[in-house]
mmCIF file of C-alpha atoms in Angstrom:
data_model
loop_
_atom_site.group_PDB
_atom_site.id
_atom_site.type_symbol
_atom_site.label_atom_id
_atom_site.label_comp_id
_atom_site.label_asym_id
_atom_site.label_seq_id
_atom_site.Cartn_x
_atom_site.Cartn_y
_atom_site.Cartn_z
ATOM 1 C CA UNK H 21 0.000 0.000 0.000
ATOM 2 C CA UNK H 22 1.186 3.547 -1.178
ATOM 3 C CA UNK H 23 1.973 5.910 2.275
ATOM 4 C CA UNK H 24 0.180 8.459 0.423
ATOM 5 C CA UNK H 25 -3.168 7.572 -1.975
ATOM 6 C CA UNK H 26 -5.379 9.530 -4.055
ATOM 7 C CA UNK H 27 -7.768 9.175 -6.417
ATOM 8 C CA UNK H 28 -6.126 9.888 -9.880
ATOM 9 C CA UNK H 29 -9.404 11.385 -11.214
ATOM 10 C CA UNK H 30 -9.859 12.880 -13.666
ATOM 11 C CA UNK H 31 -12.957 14.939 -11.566
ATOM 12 C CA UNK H 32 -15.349 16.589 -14.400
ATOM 13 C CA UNK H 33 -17.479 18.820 -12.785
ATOM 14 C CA UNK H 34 -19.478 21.987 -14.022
ATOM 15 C CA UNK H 35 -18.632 25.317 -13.452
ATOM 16 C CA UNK H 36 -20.151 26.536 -10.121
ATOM 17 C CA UNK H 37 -20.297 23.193 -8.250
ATOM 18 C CA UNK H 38 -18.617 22.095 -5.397
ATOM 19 C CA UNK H 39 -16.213 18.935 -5.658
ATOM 20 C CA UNK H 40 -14.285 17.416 -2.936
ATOM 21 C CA UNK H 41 -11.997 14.560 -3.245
ATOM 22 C CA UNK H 42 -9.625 13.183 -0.749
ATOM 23 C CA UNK H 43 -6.277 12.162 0.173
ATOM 24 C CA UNK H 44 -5.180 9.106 2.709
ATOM 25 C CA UNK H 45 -2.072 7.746 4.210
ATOM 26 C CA UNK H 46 -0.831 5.265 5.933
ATOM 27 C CA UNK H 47 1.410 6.272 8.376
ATOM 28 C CA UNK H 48 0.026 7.644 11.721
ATOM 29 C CA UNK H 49 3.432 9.265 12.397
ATOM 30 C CA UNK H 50 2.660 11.919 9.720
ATOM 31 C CA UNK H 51 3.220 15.341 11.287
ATOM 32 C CA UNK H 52 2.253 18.362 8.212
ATOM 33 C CA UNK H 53 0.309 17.580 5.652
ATOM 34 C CA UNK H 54 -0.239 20.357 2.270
ATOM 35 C CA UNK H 55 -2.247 20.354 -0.564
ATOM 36 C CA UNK H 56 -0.241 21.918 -4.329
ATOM 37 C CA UNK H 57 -2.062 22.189 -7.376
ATOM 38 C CA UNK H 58 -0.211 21.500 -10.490
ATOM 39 C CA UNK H 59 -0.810 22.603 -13.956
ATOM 40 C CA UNK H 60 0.172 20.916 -17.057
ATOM 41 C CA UNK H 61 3.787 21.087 -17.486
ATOM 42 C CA UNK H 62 4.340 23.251 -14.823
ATOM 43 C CA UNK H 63 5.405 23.775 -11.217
ATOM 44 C CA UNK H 64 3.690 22.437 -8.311
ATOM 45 C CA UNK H 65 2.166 25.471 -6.299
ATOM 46 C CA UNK H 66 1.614 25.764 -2.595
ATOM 47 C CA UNK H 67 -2.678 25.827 -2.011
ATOM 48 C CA UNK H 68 -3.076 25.421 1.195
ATOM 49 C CA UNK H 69 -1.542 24.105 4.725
ATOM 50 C CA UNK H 70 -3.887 21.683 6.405
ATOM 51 C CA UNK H 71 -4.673 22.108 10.151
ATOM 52 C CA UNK H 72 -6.195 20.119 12.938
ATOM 53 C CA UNK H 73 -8.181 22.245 12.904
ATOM 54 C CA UNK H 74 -9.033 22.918 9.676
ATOM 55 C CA UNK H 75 -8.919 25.566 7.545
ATOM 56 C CA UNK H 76 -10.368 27.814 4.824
ATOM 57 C CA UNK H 77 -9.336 30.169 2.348
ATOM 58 C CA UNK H 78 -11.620 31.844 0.269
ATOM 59 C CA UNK H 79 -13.890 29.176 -1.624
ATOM 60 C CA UNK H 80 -10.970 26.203 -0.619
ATOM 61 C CA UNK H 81 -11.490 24.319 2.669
ATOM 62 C CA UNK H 82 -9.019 22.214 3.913
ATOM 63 C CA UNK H 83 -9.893 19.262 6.826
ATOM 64 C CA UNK H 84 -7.465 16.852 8.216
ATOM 65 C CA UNK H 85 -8.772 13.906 9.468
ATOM 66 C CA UNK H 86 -6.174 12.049 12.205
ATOM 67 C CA UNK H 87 -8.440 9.055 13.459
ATOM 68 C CA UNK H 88 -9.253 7.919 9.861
ATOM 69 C CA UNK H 89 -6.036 9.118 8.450
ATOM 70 C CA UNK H 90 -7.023 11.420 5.595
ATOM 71 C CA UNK H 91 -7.073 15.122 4.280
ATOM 72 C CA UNK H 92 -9.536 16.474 2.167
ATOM 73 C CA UNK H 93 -10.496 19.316 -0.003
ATOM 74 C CA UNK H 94 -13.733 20.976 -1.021
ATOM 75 C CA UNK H 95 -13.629 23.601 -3.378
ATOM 76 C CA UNK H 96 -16.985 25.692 -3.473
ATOM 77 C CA UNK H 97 -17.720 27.598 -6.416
ATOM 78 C CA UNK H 98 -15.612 26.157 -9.210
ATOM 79 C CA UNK H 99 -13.974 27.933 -11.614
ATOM 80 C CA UNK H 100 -12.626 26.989 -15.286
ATOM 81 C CA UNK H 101 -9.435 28.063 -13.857
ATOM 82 C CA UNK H 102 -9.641 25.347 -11.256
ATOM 83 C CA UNK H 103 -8.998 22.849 -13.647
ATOM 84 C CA UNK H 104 -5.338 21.193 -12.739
ATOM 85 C CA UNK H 105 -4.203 18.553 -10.569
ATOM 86 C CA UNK H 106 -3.951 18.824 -6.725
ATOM 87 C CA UNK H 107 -1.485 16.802 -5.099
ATOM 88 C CA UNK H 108 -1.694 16.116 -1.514
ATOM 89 C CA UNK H 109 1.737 16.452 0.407
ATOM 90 C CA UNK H 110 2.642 14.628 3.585
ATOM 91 C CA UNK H 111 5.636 14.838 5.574
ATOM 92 C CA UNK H 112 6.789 12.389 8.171
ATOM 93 C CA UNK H 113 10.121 12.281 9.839
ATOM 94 C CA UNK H 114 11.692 14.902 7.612
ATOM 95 C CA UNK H 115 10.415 12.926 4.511
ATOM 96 C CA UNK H 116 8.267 14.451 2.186
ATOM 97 C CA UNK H 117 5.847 12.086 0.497
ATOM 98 C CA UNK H 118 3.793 13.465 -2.519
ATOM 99 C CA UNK H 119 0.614 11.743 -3.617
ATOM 100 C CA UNK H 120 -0.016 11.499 -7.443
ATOM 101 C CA UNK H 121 -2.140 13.794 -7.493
ATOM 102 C CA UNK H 122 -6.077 14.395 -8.556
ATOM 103 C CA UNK H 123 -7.134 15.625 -11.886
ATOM 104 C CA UNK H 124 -9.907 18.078 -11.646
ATOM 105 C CA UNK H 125 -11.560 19.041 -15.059
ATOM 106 C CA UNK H 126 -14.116 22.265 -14.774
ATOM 107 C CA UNK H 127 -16.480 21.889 -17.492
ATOM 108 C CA UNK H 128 -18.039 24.981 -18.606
ATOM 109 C CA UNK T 13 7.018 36.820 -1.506
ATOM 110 C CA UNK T 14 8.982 32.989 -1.778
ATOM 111 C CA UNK T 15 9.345 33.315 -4.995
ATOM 112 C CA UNK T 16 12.196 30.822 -6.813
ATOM 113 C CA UNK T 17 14.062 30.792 -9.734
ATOM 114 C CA UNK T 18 15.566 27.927 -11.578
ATOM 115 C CA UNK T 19 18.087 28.314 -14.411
ATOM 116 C CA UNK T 20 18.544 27.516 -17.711
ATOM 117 C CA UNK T 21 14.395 26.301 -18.117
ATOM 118 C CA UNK T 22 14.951 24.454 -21.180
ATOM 119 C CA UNK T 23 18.476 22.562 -21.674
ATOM 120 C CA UNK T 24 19.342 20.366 -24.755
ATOM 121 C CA UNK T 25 22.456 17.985 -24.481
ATOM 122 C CA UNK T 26 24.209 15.762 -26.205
ATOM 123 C CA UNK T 27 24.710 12.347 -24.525
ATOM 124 C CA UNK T 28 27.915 12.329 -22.066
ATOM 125 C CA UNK T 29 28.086 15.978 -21.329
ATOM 126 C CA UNK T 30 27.182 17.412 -18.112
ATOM 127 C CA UNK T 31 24.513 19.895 -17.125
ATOM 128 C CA UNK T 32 24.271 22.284 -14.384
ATOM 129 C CA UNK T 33 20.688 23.426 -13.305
ATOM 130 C CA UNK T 34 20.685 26.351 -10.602
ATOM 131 C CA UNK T 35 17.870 27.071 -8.168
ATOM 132 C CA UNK T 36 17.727 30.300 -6.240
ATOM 133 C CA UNK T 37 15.371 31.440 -3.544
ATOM 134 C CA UNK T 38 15.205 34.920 -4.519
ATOM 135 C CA UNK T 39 13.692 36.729 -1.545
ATOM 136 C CA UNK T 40 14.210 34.185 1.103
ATOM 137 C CA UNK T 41 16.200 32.108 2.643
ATOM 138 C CA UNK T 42 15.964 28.584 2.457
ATOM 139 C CA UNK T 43 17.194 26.348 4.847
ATOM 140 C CA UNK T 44 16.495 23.453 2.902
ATOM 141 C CA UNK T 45 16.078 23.093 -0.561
ATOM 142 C CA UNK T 46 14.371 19.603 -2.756
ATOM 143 C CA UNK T 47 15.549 18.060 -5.938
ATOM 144 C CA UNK T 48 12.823 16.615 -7.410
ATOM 145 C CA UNK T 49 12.600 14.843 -11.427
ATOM 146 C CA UNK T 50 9.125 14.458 -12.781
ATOM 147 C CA UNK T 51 8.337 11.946 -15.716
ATOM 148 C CA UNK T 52 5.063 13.175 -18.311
ATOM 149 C CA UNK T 53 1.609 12.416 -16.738
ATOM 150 C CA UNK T 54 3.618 11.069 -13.466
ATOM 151 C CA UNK T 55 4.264 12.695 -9.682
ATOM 152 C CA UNK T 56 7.170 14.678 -8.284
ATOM 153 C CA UNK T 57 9.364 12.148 -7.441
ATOM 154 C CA UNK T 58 12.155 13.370 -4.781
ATOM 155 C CA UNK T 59 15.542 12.997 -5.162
ATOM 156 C CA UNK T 60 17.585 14.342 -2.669
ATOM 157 C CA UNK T 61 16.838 16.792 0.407
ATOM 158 C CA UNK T 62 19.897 19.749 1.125
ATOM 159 C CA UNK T 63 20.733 21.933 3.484
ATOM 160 C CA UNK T 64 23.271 24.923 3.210
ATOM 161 C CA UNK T 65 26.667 23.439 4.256
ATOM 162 C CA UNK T 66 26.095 20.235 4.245
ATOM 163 C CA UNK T 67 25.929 16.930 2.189
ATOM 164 C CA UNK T 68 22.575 16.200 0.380
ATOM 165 C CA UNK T 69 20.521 13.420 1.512
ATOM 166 C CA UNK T 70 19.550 11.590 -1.388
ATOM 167 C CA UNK T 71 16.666 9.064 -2.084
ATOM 168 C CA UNK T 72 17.225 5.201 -2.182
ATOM 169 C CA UNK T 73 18.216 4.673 -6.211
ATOM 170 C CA UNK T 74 19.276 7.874 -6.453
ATOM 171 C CA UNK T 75 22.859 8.174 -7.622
ATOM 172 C CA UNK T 76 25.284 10.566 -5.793
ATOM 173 C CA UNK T 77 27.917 10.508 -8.042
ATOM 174 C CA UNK T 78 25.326 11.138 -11.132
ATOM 175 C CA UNK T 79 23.506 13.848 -9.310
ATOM 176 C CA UNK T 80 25.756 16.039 -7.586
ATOM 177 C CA UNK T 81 23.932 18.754 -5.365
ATOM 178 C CA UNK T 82 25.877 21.293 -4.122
ATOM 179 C CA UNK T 83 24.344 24.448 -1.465
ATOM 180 C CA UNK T 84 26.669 26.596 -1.300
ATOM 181 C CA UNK T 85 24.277 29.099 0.443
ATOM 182 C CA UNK T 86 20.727 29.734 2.033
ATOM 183 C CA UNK T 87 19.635 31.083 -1.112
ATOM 184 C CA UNK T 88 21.514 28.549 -4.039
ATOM 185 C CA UNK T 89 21.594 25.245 -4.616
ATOM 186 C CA UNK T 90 22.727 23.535 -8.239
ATOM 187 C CA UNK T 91 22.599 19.882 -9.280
ATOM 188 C CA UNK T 92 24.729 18.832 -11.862
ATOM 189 C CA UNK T 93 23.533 15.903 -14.197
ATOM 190 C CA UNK T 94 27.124 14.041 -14.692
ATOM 191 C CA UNK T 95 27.619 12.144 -18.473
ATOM 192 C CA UNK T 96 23.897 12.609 -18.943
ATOM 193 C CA UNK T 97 21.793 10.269 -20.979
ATOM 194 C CA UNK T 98 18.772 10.010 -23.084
ATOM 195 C CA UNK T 99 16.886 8.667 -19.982
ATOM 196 C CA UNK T 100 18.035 11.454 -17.780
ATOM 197 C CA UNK T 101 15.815 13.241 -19.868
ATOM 198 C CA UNK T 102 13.177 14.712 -17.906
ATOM 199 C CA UNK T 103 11.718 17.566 -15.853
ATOM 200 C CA UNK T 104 13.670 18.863 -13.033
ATOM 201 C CA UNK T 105 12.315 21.189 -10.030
ATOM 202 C CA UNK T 106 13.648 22.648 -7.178
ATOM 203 C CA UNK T 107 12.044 23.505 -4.277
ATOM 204 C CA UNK T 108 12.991 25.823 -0.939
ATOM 205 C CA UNK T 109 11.588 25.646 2.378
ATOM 206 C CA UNK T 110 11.369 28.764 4.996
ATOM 207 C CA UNK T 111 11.460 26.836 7.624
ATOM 208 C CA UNK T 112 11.022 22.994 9.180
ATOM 209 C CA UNK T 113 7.080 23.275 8.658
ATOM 210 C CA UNK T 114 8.067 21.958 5.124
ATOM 211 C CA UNK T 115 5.835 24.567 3.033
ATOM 212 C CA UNK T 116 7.727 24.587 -0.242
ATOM 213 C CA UNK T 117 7.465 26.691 -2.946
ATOM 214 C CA UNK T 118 9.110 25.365 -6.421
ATOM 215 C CA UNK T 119 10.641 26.988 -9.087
ATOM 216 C CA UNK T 120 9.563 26.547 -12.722
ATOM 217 C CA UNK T 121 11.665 23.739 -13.857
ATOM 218 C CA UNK T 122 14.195 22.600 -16.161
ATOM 219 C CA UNK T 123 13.176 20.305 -18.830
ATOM 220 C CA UNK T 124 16.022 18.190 -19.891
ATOM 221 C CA UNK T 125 16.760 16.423 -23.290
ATOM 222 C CA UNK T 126 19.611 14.660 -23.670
ATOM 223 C CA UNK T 127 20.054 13.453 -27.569
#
């Protein structure tokens, strides 16, 4: 089993909806977790820390999700300019472990 | 701010030469900086982990001698692709962290070809 799993997609959703898709690993240990979104043939960019506690910024919401061992984000409101693919980040032990990311289509 | 820069973004080589790709943090200073290659339609995959002074920490099947990292300071760190060939070929990014919270933020990448 991968330490890090997500569901490869590809998510095609209409403009305006919501979508949420997870992300889960394996190893309780994990300490910081991060969700990037990558474009084609481009960097990965920083989206969002994920907190205990959970957190939200702007029409992203970020939940982590100790006692079942995933992370998860909603995005409210899609926009065309959503469309990429979000990669969940986890870092144990000063290793960084990158999921393979979910591909999001916004259809218009 | 955290912006990074990687340089050259586009290198073409012939097989057996050696390529030097730079990354810079250009407004802050990293304390740790990623290697990371990335295959079409595939994840980062992470190659070595360095901090300024020290000797990288490279991933299991990662060679040293092949990929030499070298952070010289908080805000540059090069790897050098040693007698590259066709499969080094590939996209390389860089990535800086702050701080041990691990937020990274990558440069663009260097897409390699080696002929």
């Amino acid at each position: 089993r991968k330490e890090v799993e997500q569901d490869p997609g590809p998510f095609n959703v209409p403009e305006g909806a919501t979508v949420a898709f997870n992300c889960t690993y394996s190893n309780s240990a994990s300490q910081s977790f991060f969700w990037y979104r990558q474009d084609c043939r481009k960097e990965p960019k920083l989206l969002m820390s994920v907190y205990s506690s959970g957190n939200e910024d702007g029409r992203f919401t970020a939940q982590l999700n100790r006692a079942s061992q995933y992370i998860s984000l909603l995005i409210r409101d899609s926009k065309l300019s959503d469309s990429a693919t979000y990669l969940c980040v986890v870092n144990r032990d000063d290793k960084i472990i990158f999921g393979k990311g979910t591909r999001l289509h916004i259809l218009p | 701010g955290a912006v990074v820069s990687q340089h050259p973004s586009r290198v073409i080589c012939k097989s057996g030469t050696s390529v030097k790709i730079e990354c810079r943090s250009l407004d802050f200073q990293a304390t740790t900086m990623f290697w990371y290659r990335q295959f079409p339609k595939k994840s980062l995959m992470l190659m070595a982990t360095s901090n300024e002074g020290s000797k990288a920490t490279y991933e299991q099947g990662v060679e040293k001698d092949k990929f030499l990292i070298n952070h010289a300071s908080l805000t540059l760190s090069t790897l050098t692709v040693t007698s590259a060939h066709p499969e080094d070929s590939s996209f390389y990014i860089c990535s800086a962290s702050k701080d041990r919270a691990y937020e990274q933020y990558f440069g663009p990448g260097t897409r390699l070809t080696v002929t």
